[in-house]
XYZ file of C-alpha atoms in Angstrom:
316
model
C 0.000 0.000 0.000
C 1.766 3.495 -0.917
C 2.161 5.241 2.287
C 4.542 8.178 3.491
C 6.302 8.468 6.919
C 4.814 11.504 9.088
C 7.071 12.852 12.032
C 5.809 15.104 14.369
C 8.593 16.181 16.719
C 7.739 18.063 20.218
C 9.691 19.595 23.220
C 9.142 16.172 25.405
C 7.741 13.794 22.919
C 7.601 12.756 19.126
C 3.981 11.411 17.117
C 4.674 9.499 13.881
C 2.587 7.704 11.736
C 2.593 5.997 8.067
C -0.234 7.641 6.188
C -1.734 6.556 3.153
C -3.438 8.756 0.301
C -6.634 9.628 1.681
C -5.354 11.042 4.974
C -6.039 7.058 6.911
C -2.997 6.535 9.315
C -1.808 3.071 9.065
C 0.481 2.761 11.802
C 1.302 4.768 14.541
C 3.701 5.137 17.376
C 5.439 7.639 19.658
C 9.266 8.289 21.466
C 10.368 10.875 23.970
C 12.426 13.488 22.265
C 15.133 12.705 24.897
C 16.282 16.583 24.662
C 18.349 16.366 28.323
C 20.566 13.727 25.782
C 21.416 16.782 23.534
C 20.546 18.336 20.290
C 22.874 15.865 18.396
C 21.209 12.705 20.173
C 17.690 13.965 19.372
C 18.755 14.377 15.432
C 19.897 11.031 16.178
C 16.521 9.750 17.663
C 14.370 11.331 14.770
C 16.480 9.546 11.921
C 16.340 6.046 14.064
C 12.606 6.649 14.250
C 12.340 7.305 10.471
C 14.393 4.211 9.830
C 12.033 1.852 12.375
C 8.550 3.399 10.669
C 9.981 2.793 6.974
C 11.109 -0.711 7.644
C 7.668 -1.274 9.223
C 6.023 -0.534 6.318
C 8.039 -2.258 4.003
C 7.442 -5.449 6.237
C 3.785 -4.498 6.922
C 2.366 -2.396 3.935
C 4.462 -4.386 1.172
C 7.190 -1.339 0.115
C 8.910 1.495 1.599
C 7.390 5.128 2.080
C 6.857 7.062 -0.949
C 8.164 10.298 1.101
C 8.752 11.591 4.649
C 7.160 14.433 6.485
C 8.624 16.180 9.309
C 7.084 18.925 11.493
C 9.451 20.454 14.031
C 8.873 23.841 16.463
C 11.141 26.746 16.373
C 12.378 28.512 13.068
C 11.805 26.621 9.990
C 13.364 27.340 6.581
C 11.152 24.918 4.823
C 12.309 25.813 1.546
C 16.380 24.278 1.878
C 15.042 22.230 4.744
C 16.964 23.724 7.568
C 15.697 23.621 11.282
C 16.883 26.832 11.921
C 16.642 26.963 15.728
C 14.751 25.508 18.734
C 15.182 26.587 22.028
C 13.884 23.502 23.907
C 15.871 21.059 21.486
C 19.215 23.080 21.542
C 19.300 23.292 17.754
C 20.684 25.532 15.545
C 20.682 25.418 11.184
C 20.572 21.908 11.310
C 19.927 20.473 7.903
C 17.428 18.008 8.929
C 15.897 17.157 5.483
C 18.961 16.309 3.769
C 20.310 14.058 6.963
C 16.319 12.459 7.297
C 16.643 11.809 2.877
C 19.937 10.260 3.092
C 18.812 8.051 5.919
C 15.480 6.900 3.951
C 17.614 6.073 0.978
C 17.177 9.494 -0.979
C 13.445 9.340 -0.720
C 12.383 12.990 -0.559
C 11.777 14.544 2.722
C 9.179 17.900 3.500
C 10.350 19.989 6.289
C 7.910 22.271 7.925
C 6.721 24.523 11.411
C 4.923 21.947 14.052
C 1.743 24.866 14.377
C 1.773 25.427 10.200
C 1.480 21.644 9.798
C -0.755 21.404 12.315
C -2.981 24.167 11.006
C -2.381 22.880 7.179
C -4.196 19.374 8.659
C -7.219 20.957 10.408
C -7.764 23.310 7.600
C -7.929 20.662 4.607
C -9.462 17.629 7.326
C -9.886 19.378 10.251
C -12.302 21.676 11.832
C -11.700 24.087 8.603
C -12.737 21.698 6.241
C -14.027 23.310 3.028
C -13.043 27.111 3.842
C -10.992 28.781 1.740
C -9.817 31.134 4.642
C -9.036 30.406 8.245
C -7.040 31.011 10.823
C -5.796 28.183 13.839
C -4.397 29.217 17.237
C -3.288 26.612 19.488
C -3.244 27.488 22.663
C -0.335 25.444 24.826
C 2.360 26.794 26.577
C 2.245 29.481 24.247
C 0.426 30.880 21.216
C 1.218 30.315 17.554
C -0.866 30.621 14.534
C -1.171 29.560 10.876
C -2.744 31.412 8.406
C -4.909 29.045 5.668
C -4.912 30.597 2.306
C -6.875 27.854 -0.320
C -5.745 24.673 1.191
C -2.300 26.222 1.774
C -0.608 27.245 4.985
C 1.649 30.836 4.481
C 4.453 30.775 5.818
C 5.496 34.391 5.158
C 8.660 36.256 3.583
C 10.902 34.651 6.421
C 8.761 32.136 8.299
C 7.226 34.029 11.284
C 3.782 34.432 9.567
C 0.806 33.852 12.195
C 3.034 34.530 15.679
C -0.159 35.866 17.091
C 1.021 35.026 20.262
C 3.590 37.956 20.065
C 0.789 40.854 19.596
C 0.636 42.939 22.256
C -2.544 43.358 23.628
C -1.377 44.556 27.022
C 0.960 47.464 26.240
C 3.976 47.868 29.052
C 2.221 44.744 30.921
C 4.305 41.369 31.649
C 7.287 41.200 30.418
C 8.186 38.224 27.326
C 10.838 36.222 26.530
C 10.478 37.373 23.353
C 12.079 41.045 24.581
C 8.200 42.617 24.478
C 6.032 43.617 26.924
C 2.479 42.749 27.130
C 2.313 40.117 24.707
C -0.944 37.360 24.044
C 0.819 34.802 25.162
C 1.905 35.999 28.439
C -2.191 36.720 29.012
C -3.871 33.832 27.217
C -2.013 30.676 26.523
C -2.611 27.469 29.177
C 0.832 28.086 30.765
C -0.793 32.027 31.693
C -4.034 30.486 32.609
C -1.712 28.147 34.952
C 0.322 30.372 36.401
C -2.835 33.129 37.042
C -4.802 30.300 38.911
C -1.950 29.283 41.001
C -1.383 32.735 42.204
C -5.387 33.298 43.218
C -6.355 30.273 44.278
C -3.329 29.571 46.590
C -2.518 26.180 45.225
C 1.105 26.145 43.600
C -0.248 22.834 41.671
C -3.016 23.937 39.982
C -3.738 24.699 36.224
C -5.654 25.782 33.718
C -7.506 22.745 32.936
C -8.127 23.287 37.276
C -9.200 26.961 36.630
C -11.868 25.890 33.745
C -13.776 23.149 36.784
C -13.770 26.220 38.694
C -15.019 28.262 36.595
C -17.829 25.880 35.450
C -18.320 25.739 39.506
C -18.943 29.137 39.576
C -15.947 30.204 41.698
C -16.081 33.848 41.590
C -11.850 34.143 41.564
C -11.841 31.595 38.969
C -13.848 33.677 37.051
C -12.279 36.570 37.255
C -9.180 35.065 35.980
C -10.851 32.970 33.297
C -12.593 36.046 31.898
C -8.947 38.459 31.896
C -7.816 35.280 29.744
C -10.554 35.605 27.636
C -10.729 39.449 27.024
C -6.887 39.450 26.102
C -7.197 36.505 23.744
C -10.455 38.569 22.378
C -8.220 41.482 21.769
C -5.506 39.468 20.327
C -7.714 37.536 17.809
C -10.083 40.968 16.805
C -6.115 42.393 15.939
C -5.535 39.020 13.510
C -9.031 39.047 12.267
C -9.035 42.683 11.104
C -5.825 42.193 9.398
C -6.714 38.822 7.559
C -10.561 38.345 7.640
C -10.581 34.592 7.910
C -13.557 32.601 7.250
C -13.007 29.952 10.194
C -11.287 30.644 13.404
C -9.954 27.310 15.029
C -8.931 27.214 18.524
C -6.700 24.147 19.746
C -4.162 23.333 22.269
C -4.694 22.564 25.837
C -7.132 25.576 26.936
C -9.516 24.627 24.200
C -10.268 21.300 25.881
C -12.494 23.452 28.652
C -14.833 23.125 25.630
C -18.061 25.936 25.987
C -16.384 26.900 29.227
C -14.151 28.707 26.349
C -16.058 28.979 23.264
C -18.993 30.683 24.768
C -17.306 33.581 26.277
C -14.835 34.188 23.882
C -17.217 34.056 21.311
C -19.597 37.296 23.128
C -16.036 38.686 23.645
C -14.728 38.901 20.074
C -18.586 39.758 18.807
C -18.732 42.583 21.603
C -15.146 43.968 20.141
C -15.582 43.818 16.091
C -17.554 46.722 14.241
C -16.626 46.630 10.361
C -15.400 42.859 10.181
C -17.096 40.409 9.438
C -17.372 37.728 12.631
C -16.082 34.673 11.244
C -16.575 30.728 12.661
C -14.979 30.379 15.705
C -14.901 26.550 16.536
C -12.546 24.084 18.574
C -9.785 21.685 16.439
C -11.070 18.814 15.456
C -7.870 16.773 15.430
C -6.620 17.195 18.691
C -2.304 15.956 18.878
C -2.682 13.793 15.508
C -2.808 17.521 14.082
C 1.076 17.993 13.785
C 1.467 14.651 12.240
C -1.329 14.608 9.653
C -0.039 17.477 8.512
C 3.634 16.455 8.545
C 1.636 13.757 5.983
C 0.000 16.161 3.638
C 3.328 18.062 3.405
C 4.844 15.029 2.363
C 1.823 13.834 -0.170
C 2.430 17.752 -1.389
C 6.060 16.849 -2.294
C 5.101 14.030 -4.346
C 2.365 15.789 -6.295
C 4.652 18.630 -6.799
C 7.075 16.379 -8.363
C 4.664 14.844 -9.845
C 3.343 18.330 -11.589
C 6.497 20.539 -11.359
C 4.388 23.792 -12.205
C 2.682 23.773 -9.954
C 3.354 25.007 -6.164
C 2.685 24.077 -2.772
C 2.945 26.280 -0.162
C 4.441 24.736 3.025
C-alpha cells in the first residue's frame, strides 16, 4: 500500500505515523524526544525513528514510504530544509531534510513549522474543512498561529507568519521572553491560565484545565481570571481578524479542551469587540495531537504531487 512516513517532533515527545493517500494513518507510534541527551542525540533519535517506521512498512504495507514528512517547532526554513533553531531542542541550522533523505535512501523529505502543519491538517481535514480562509491558534504553553490561504498554509517572507502570540494586547504589561512587553501569550495561553490560577487560588499545583472546573463551579476568583484570559485573547484575535478576515477561526491546544467553558465567552467577547469585520466561525480543532502529524503527511503527499506536476506550487 503506498504510504509516506509523518514525524511530528515536540519539546518532550515525538507522534509518527505511516499515512496513506486519503489522509487514513496506518500505523502509529510515539518516542520521547530525549532533549536532556542533547541536540545531536535527538537528530539522532528522529532519523532512528524514520528508519524503524519505513522498515515497518516495508514489512507491513508491502514497500517502503513514498516520502517523509517532518514537522518540528522553532524557526523553519522549509524551503532548503533547515531547522533553523529551537530553544527547547538546543538546535541551531541543522539540515534536517537532507540528513532524514539520506537516511530513507534518498526518498524525498518535507520539512515544515509543528503549528503550520498542524494548522495545514485541520484546515484541509480538520475543523476548517471546506473554507478557503481560516485562521488556527493553538493554545499550549504558548500561542502560535497559521494562516490558511486555499488549502495552503503561508508561511510568510521569512517564516514568522501567524506569531499571534507575540501581539501585544497589554501594552507595558508582563514582560516576554520574546524582549516585548504585554504580549498574548503571556495573558492567554494554558501556561498564563496556569500560572494566574496558582497565584489566586493559593494552590502552587493547579492549572488551567483546574481553573476551567472552577469556573464551570462558579468560583467567583476563577472567574475573574478565566474572563482576563478571555478578554486578552479577544483582543488578540479581533487584531488578527481585522488584518486577515478569515472565514473559520480554530482554537486548539490545551485551553480549548475546557470546551463551551471557552467557546462561549470568547465568542460574546470577540462579537462585543468587532464593528466593520465580518465575525467569522470560531470553533474548537477537530484533530486534537494527531494535528502535527497529519499534517507532517499532507506536506509530504504535497512533495510528491509537486514532483509529480512541477508547475505547480505548494505552499508549506
Amino acid at each position: 500500500m503506498r504510504h509516506v512516513i509523518a514525524l511530528d517532533v515536540g519539546g518532550t515527545g515525538m507522534k509518527a505515523a505511516l499515512v496513506g493517500a486519503d489522509g487514513e494513518l496506518l500505523h502509529q507510534a510515539r518516542r520521547a524526544t530525549g532533549r536532556e541527551r542533547g541536540p545531536d542525540a535527538v537528530v539522532a533519535t528522529i532519523l532512528g525513528f524514520a528508519a524503524e517506521l519505513r522498515a515497518y512498512g516495508k514489512e507491513h504495507l508491502g514497500e517502503s514510504a513514498a516520502a517523509a514528512g517532518v514537522a518540528v517547532p522553532g524557526i523553519v526554513d522549509a524551503a532548503d530544509g533547515i531547522a533553523v533553531y529551537a530553544a527547547n531542542l538546543g538546535w541551531r541550522d541543522v539540515p534536517l531534510r537532507a540528513l532524514l533523505s539520506e537516511r530513507l535512501d534518498g526518498v524525498p523529505v518535507a520539512l515544515g513549522h509543528d503549528v503550520r502543519a498542524g494548522g495545514l491538517a485541520e484546515g484541509r481535514i480538520g475543523a476548517g474543512r471546506g473554507a478557503d480562509r481560516f485562521l488556527f491558534v493553538p493554545l499550549g504553553t504558548g500561542i502560535a498561529g497559521a494562516i490558511g490561504i486555499d488549502g495552503t498554509v503561508e508561511a510568510g517572507a521569512h517564516g514568522f507568519a501567524g506569531e499571534i502570540g507575540h501581539i501585544v494586547v497589554r501594552p507595558g504589561g508582563t514582560p516576554c521572553p520574546c524582549g516585548q512587553r504585554g504580549c498574548l501569550e503571556r495573558f492567554a495561553s494554558a501556561a498564563a491560565v496556569s500560572q494566574a490560577w496558582a497565584q489566586a487560588s493559593g494552590d502552587p499545583e493547579a492549572d488551567a484545565a483546574d481553573c476551567a472546573k472552577a469556573v464551570a463551579s462558579g468560583d467567583p476568583r476563577a472567574q475573574r481570571v478565566w474572563q482576563d484570559a478571555v478578554d486578552a485573547l479577544a483582543d488578540g484575535l479581533v487584531t488578527a481578524l481585522t488584518l486577515l478576515d478569515p472565514r473559520t477561526l480554530i482554537i486548539g491546544g490545551g485551553l480549548a479542551e475546557a470546551g463551551e467553558t471557552l467557546f462561549t465567552p470568547l465568542r460574546a467577547a470577540v462579537q462585543r469587540r468587532v464593528t466593520f469585520q465580518k465575525l467569522p466561525s470560531i470553533v474548537p480543532a477537530a484533530l486534537g495531537d494527531t494535528a502535527g502529524c497529519l499534517g507532517a503527511g499532507l506536506l509530504a503527499w504535497d512533495l510528491l504531487a509537486t514532483a509529480s506536476h512541477p508547475t505547480s506550487e505548494v505552499t508549506t
